[in-house]
PDB file of C-alpha atoms and ligand atoms in Angstrom:
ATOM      1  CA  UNK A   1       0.000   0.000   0.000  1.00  0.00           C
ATOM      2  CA  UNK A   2       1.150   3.520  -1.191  1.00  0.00           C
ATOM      3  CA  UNK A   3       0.968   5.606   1.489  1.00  0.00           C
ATOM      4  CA  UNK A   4       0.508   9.092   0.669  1.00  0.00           C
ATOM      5  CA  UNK A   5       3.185  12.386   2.389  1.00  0.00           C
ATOM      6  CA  UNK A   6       0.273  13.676   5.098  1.00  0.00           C
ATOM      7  CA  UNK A   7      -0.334   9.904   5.827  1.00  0.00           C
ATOM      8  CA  UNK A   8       3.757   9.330   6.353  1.00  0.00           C
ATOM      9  CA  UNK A   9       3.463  12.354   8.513  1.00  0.00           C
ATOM     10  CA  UNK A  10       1.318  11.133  10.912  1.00  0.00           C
ATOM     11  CA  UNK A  11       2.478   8.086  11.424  1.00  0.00           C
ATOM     12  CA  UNK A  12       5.920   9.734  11.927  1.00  0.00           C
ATOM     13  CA  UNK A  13       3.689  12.162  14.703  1.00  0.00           C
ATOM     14  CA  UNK A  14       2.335   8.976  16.738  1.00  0.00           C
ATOM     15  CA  UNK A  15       5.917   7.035  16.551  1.00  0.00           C
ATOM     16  CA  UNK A  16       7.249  10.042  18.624  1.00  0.00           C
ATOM     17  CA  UNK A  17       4.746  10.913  20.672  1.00  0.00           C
ATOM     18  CA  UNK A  18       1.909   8.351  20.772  1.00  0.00           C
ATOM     19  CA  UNK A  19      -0.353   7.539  22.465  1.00  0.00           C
ATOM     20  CA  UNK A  20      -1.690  11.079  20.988  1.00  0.00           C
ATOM     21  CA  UNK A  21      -5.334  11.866  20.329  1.00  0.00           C
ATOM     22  CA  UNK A  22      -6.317  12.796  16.765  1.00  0.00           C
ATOM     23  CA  UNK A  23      -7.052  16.295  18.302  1.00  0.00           C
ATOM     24  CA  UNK A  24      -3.098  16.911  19.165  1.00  0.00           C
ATOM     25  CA  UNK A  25      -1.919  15.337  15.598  1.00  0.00           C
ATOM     26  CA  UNK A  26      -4.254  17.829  14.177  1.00  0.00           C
ATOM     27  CA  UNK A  27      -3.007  20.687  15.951  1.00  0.00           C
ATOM     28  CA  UNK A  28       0.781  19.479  15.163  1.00  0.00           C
ATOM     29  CA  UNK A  29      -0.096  19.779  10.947  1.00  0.00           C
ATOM     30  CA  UNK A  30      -2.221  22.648  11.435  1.00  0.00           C
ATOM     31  CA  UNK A  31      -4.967  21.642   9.959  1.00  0.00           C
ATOM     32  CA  UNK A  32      -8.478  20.318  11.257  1.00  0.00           C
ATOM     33  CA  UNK A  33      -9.660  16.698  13.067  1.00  0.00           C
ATOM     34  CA  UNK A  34     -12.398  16.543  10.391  1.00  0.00           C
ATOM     35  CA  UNK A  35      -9.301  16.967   7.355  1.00  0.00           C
ATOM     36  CA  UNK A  36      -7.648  14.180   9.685  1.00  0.00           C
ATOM     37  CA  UNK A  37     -10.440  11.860  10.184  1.00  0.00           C
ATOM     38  CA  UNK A  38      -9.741   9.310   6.550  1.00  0.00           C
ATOM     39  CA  UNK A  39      -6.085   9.347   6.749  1.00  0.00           C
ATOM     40  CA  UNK A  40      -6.497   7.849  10.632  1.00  0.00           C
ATOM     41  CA  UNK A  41      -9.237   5.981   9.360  1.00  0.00           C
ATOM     42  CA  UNK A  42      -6.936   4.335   6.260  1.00  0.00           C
ATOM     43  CA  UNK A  43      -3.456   3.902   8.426  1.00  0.00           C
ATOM     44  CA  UNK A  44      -5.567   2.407  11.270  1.00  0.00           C
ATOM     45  CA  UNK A  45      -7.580   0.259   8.999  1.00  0.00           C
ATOM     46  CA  UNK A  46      -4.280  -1.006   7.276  1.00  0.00           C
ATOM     47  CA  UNK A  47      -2.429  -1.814  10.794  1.00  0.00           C
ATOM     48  CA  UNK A  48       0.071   1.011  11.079  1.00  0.00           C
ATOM     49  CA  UNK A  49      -2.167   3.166  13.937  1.00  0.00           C
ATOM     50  CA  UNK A  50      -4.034   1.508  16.838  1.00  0.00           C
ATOM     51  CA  UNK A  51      -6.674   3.464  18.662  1.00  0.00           C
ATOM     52  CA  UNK A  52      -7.585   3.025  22.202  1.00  0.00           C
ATOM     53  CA  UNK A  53     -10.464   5.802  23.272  1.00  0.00           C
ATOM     54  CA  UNK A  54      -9.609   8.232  25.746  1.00  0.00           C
ATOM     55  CA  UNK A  55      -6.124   7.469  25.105  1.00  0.00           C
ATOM     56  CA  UNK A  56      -5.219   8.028  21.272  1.00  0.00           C
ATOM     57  CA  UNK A  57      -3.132   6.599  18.627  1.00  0.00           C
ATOM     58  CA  UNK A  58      -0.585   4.842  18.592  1.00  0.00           C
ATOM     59  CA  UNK A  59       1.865   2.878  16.496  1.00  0.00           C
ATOM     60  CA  UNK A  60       1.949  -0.431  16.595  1.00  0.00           C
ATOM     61  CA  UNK A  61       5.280  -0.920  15.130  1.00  0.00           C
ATOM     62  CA  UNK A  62       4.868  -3.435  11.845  1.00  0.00           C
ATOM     63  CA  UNK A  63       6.303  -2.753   8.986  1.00  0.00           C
ATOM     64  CA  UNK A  64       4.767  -2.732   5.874  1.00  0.00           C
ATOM     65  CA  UNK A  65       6.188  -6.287   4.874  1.00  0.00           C
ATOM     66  CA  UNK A  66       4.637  -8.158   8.468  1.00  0.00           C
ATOM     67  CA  UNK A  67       1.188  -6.237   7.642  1.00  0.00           C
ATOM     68  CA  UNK A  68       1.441  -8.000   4.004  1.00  0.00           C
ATOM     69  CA  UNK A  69       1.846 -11.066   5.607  1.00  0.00           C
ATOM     70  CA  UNK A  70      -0.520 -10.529   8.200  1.00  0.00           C
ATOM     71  CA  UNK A  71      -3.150 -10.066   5.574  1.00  0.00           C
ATOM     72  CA  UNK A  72      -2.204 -13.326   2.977  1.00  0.00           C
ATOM     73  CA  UNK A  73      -1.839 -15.665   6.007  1.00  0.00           C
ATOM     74  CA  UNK A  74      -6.126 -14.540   6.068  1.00  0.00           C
ATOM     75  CA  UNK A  75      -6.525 -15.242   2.624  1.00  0.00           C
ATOM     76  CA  UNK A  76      -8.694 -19.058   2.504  1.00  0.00           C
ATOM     77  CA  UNK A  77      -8.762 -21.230  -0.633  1.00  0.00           C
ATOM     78  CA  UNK A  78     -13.073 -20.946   0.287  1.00  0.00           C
ATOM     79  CA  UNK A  79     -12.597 -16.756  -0.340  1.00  0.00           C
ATOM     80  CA  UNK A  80     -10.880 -17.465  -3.972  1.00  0.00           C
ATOM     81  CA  UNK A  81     -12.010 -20.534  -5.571  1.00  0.00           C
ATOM     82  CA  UNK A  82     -13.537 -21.222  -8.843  1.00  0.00           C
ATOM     83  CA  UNK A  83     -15.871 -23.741  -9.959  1.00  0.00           C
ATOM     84  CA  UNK A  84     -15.124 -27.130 -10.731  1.00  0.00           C
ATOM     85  CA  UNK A  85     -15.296 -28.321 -13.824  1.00  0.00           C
ATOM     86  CA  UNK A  86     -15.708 -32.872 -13.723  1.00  0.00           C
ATOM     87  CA  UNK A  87     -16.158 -35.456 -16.028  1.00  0.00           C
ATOM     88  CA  UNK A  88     -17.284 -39.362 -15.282  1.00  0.00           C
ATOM     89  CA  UNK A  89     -14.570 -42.069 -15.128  1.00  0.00           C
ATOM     90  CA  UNK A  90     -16.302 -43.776 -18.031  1.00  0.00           C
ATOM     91  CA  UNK A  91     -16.147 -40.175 -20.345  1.00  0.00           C
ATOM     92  CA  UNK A  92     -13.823 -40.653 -23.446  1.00  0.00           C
ATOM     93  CA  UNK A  93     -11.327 -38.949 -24.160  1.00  0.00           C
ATOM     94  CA  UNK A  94     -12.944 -36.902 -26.781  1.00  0.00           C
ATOM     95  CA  UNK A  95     -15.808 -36.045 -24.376  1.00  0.00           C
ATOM     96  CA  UNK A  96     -13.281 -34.760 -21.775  1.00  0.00           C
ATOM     97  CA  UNK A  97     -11.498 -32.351 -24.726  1.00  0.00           C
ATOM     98  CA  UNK A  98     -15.073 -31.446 -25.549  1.00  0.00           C
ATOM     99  CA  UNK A  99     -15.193 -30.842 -21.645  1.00  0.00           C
ATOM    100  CA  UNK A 100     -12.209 -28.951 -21.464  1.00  0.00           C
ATOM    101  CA  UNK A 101     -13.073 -26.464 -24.339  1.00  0.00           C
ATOM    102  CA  UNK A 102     -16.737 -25.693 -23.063  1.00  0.00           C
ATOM    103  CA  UNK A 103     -15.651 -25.614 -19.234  1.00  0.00           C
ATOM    104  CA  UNK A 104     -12.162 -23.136 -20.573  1.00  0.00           C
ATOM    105  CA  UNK A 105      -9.751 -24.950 -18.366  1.00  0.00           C
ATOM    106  CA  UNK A 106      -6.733 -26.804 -18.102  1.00  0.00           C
ATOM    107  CA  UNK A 107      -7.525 -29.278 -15.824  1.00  0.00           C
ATOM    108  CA  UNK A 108     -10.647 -31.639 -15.217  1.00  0.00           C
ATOM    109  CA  UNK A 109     -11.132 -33.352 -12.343  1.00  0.00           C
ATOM    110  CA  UNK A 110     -12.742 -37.130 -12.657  1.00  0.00           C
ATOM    111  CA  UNK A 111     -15.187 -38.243 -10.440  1.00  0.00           C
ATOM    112  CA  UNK A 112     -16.636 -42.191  -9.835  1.00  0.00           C
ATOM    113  CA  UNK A 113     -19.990 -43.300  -9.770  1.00  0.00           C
ATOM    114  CA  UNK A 114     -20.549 -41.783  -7.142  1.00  0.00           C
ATOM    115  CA  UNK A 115     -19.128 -38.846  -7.548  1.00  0.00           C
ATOM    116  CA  UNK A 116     -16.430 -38.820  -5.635  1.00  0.00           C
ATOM    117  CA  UNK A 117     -13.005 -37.866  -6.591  1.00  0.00           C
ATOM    118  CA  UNK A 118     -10.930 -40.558  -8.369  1.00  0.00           C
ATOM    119  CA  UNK A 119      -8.450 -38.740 -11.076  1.00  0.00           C
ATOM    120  CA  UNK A 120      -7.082 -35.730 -12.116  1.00  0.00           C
ATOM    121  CA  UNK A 121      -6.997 -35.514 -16.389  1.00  0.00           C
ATOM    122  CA  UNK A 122      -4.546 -32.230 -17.719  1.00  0.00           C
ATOM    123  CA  UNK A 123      -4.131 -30.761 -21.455  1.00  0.00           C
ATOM    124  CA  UNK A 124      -0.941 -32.564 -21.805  1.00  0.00           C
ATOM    125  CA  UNK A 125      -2.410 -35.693 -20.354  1.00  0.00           C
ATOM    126  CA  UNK A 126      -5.152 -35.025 -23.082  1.00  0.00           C
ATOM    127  CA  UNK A 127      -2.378 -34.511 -25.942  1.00  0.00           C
ATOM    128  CA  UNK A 128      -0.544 -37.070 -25.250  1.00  0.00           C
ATOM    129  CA  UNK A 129      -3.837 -39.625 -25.340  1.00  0.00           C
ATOM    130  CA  UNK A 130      -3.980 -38.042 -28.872  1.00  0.00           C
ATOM    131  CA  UNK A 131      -1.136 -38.785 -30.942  1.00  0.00           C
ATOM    132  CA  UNK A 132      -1.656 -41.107 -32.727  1.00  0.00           C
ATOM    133  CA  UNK A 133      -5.343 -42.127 -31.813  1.00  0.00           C
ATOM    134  CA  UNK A 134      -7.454 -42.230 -34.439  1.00  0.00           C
ATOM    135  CA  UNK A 135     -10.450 -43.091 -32.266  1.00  0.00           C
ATOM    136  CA  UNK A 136     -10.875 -40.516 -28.834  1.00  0.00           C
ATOM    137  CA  UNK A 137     -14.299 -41.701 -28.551  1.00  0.00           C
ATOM    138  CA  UNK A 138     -12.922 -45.241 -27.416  1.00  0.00           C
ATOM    139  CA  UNK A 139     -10.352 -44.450 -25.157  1.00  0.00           C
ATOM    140  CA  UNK A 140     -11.804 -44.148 -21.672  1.00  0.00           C
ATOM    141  CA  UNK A 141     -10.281 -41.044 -19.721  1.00  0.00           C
ATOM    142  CA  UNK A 142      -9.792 -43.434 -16.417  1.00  0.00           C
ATOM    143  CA  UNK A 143      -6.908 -45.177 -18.681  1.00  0.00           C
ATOM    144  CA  UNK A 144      -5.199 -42.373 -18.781  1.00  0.00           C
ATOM    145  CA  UNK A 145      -5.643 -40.285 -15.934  1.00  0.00           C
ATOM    146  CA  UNK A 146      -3.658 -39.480 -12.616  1.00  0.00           C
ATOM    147  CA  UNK A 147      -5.812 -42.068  -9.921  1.00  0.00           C
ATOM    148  CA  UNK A 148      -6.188 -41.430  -6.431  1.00  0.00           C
ATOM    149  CA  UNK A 149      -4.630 -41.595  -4.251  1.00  0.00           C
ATOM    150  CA  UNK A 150      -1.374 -39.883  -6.071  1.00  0.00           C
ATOM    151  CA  UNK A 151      -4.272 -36.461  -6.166  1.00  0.00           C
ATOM    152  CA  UNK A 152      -2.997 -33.652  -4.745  1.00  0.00           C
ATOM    153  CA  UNK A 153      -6.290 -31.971  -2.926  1.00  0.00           C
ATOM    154  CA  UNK A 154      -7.105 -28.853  -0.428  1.00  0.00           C
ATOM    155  CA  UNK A 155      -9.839 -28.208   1.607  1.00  0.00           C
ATOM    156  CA  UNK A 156     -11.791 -24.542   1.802  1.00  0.00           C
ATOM    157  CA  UNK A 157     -10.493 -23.492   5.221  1.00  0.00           C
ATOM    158  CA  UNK A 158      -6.719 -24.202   3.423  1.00  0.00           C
ATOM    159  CA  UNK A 159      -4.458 -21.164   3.749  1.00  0.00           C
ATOM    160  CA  UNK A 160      -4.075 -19.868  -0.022  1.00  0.00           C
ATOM    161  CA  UNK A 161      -0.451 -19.537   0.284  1.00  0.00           C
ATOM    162  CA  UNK A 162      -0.144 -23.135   1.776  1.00  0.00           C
ATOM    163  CA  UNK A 163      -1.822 -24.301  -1.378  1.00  0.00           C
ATOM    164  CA  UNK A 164       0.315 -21.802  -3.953  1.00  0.00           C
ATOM    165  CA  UNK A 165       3.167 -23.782  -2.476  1.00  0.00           C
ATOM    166  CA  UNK A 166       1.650 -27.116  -3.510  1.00  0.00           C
ATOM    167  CA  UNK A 167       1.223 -26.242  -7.340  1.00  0.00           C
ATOM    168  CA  UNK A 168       4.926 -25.040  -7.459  1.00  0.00           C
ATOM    169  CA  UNK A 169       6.167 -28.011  -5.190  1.00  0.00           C
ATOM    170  CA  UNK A 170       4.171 -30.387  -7.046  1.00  0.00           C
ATOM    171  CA  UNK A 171       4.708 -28.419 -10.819  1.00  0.00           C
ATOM    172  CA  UNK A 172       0.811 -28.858 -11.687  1.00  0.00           C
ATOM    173  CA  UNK A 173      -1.818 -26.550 -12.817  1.00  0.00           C
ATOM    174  CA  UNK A 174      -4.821 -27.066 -10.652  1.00  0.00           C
ATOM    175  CA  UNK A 175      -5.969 -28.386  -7.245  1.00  0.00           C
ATOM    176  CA  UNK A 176      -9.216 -30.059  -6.573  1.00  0.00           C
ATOM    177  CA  UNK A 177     -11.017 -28.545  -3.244  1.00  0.00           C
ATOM    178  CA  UNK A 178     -12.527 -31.121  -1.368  1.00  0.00           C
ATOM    179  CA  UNK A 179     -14.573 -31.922   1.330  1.00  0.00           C
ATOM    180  CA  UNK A 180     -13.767 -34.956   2.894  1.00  0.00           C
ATOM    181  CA  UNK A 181     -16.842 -37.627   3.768  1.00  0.00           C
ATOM    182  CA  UNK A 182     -16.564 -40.963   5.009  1.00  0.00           C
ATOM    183  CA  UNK A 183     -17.053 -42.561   1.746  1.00  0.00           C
ATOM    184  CA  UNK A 184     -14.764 -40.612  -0.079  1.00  0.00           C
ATOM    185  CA  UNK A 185     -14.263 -36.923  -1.187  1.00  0.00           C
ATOM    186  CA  UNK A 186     -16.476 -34.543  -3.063  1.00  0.00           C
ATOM    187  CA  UNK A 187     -15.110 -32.034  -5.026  1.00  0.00           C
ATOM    188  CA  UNK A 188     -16.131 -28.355  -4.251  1.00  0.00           C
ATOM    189  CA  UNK A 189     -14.150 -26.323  -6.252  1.00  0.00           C
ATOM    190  CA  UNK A 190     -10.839 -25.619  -8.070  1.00  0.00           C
ATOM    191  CA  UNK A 191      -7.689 -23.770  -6.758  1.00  0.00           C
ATOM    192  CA  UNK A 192      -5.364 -23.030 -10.103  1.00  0.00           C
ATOM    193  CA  UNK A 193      -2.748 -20.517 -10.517  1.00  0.00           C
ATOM    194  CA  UNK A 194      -5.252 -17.919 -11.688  1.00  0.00           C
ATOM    195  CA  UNK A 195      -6.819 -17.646  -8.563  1.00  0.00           C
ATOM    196  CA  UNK A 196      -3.020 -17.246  -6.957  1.00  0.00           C
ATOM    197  CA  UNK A 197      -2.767 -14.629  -9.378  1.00  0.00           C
ATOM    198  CA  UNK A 198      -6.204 -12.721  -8.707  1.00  0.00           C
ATOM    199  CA  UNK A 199      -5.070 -12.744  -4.977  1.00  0.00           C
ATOM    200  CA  UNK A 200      -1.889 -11.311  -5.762  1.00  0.00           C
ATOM    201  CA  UNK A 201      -3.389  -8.826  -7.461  1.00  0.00           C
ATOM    202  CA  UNK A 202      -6.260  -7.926  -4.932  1.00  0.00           C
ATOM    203  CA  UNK A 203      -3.754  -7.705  -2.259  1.00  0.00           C
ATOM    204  CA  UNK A 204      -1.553  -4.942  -3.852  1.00  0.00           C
ATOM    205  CA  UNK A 205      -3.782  -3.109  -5.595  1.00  0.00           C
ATOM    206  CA  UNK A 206      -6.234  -3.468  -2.389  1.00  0.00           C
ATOM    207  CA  UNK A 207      -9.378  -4.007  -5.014  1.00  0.00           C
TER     208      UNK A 207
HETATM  209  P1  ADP B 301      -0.024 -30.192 -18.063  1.00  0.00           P
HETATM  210  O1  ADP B 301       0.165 -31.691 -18.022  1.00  0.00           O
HETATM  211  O2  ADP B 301      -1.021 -29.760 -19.093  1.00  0.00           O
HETATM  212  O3  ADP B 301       1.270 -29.439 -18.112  1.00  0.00           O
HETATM  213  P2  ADP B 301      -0.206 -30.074 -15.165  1.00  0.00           P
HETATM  214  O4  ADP B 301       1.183 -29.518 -14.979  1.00  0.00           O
HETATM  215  O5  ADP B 301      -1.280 -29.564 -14.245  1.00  0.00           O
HETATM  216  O6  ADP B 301      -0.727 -29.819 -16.631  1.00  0.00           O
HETATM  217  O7  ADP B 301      -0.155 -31.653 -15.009  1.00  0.00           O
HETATM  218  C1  ADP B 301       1.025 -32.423 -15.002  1.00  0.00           C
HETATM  219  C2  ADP B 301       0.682 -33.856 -14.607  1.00  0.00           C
HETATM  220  O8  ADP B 301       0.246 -33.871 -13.244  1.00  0.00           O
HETATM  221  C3  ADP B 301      -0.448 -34.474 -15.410  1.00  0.00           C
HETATM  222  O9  ADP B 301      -0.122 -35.813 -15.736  1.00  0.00           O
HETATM  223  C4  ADP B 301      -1.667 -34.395 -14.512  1.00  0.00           C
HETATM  224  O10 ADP B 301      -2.546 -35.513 -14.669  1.00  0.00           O
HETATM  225  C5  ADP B 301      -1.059 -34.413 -13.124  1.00  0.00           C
HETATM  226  N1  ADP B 301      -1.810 -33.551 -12.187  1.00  0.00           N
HETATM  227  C6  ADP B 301      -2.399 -32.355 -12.435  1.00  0.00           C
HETATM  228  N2  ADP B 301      -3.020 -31.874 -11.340  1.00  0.00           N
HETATM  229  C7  ADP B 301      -2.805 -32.784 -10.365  1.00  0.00           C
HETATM  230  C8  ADP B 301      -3.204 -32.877  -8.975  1.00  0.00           C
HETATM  231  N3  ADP B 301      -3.922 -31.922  -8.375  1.00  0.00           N
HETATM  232  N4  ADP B 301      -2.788 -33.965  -8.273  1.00  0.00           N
HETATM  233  C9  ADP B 301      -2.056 -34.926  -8.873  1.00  0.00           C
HETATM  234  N5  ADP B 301      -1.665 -34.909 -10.161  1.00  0.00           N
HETATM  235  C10 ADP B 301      -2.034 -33.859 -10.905  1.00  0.00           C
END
């Protein structure tokens, strides 16, 4: 976050003399509370100010780095997932490219009769089915797909960073969310690295 020179200012104010009410910071840039009143508003919203009442501001002493971090370590796979997009064990192959296309992503997860979570099917796992097949429609995807248990999965209440680590650890494009039953585990959503990147962006641009 960009902070602007008034907004520096203060926060250099409290550091040297906080606690301080927003009355005495006021006075101290000559202008008035009610000209005050967003700037306190912003750095207290963001973490830099802390306001007790009848006692003031004052600074609490992150930096701007251990605020960012504060505020991914909130971010939950549940806040930024997408919709899944599945296919039946018994699809073909050309059914799941058909799949692909329609749902526009990379990865479809396969599900079993009853729909829970058996495979994972990519574009390259898709490609490589290809060459050479003249007939997609015959080749069921569950030949060719990555089975359970070898998924990678996360669950909603997953940190989002804890899962970003698992597609670069793991070099793959998507994550199935799950929610874990006793018979198995139903797939809730997707976690791919376009959702990594729309939290990246949300957190520095504060959309
Ligand atoms: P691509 O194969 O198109 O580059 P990925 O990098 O996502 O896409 O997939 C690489 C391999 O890992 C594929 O064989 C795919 O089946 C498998 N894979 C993809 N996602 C997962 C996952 N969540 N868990 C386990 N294996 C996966």
């Amino acid at each position: 976050m960009e902070l602007t020179e008034r907004q520096q200012k203060i926060i250099e104010i409290v550091k040297e003399k906080g606690p301080i009410t927003g009355e005495k910071i006021a006075e101290q840039l000559n202008l008035s509370r009610a000209t005050l009143r967003p700037d306190l508003a912003i750095l207290t919203m963001a973490g830099f100010l802390d306001a007790r009442p009848r006692v003031g501001y004052f600074y609490t002493g992150k930096t701007g780095m251990e605020l960012l971090a504060e505020k991914i370590k909130r971010y939950k796979v549940k806040d930024f997932q997408s919709v899944p997009v599945v296919v039946k064990e018994s699809a073909s192959v050309y059914e799941a490219i058909t799949t692909m296309f329609l749902g526009d992503v990379g990865t479809l997860f396969v599900v079993d009769e009853n729909n829970f979570l058996s495979g994972v099917v990519s574009r390259k796992d898709l490609l490589r089915a290809s060459i050479g097949n003249q007939d997609l429609n015959r080749v069921p995807i569950h030949i060719i797909m990555t089975r359970m248990p070898n998924i990678t999965v996360c669950k909603p209440d997953d940190l989002l960073i804890d899962s970003a680590k698992l597609l670069i650890d793991k070099q793959i494009d998507g994550i199935p969310v799950v929610k874990e039953t006793k018979d198995g585990l139903q797939v809730v959503g997707r976690i791919t690295k376009t959702n990594i990147t729309k939290a990246f962006v949300e957190l520095l641009l504060d959309e």
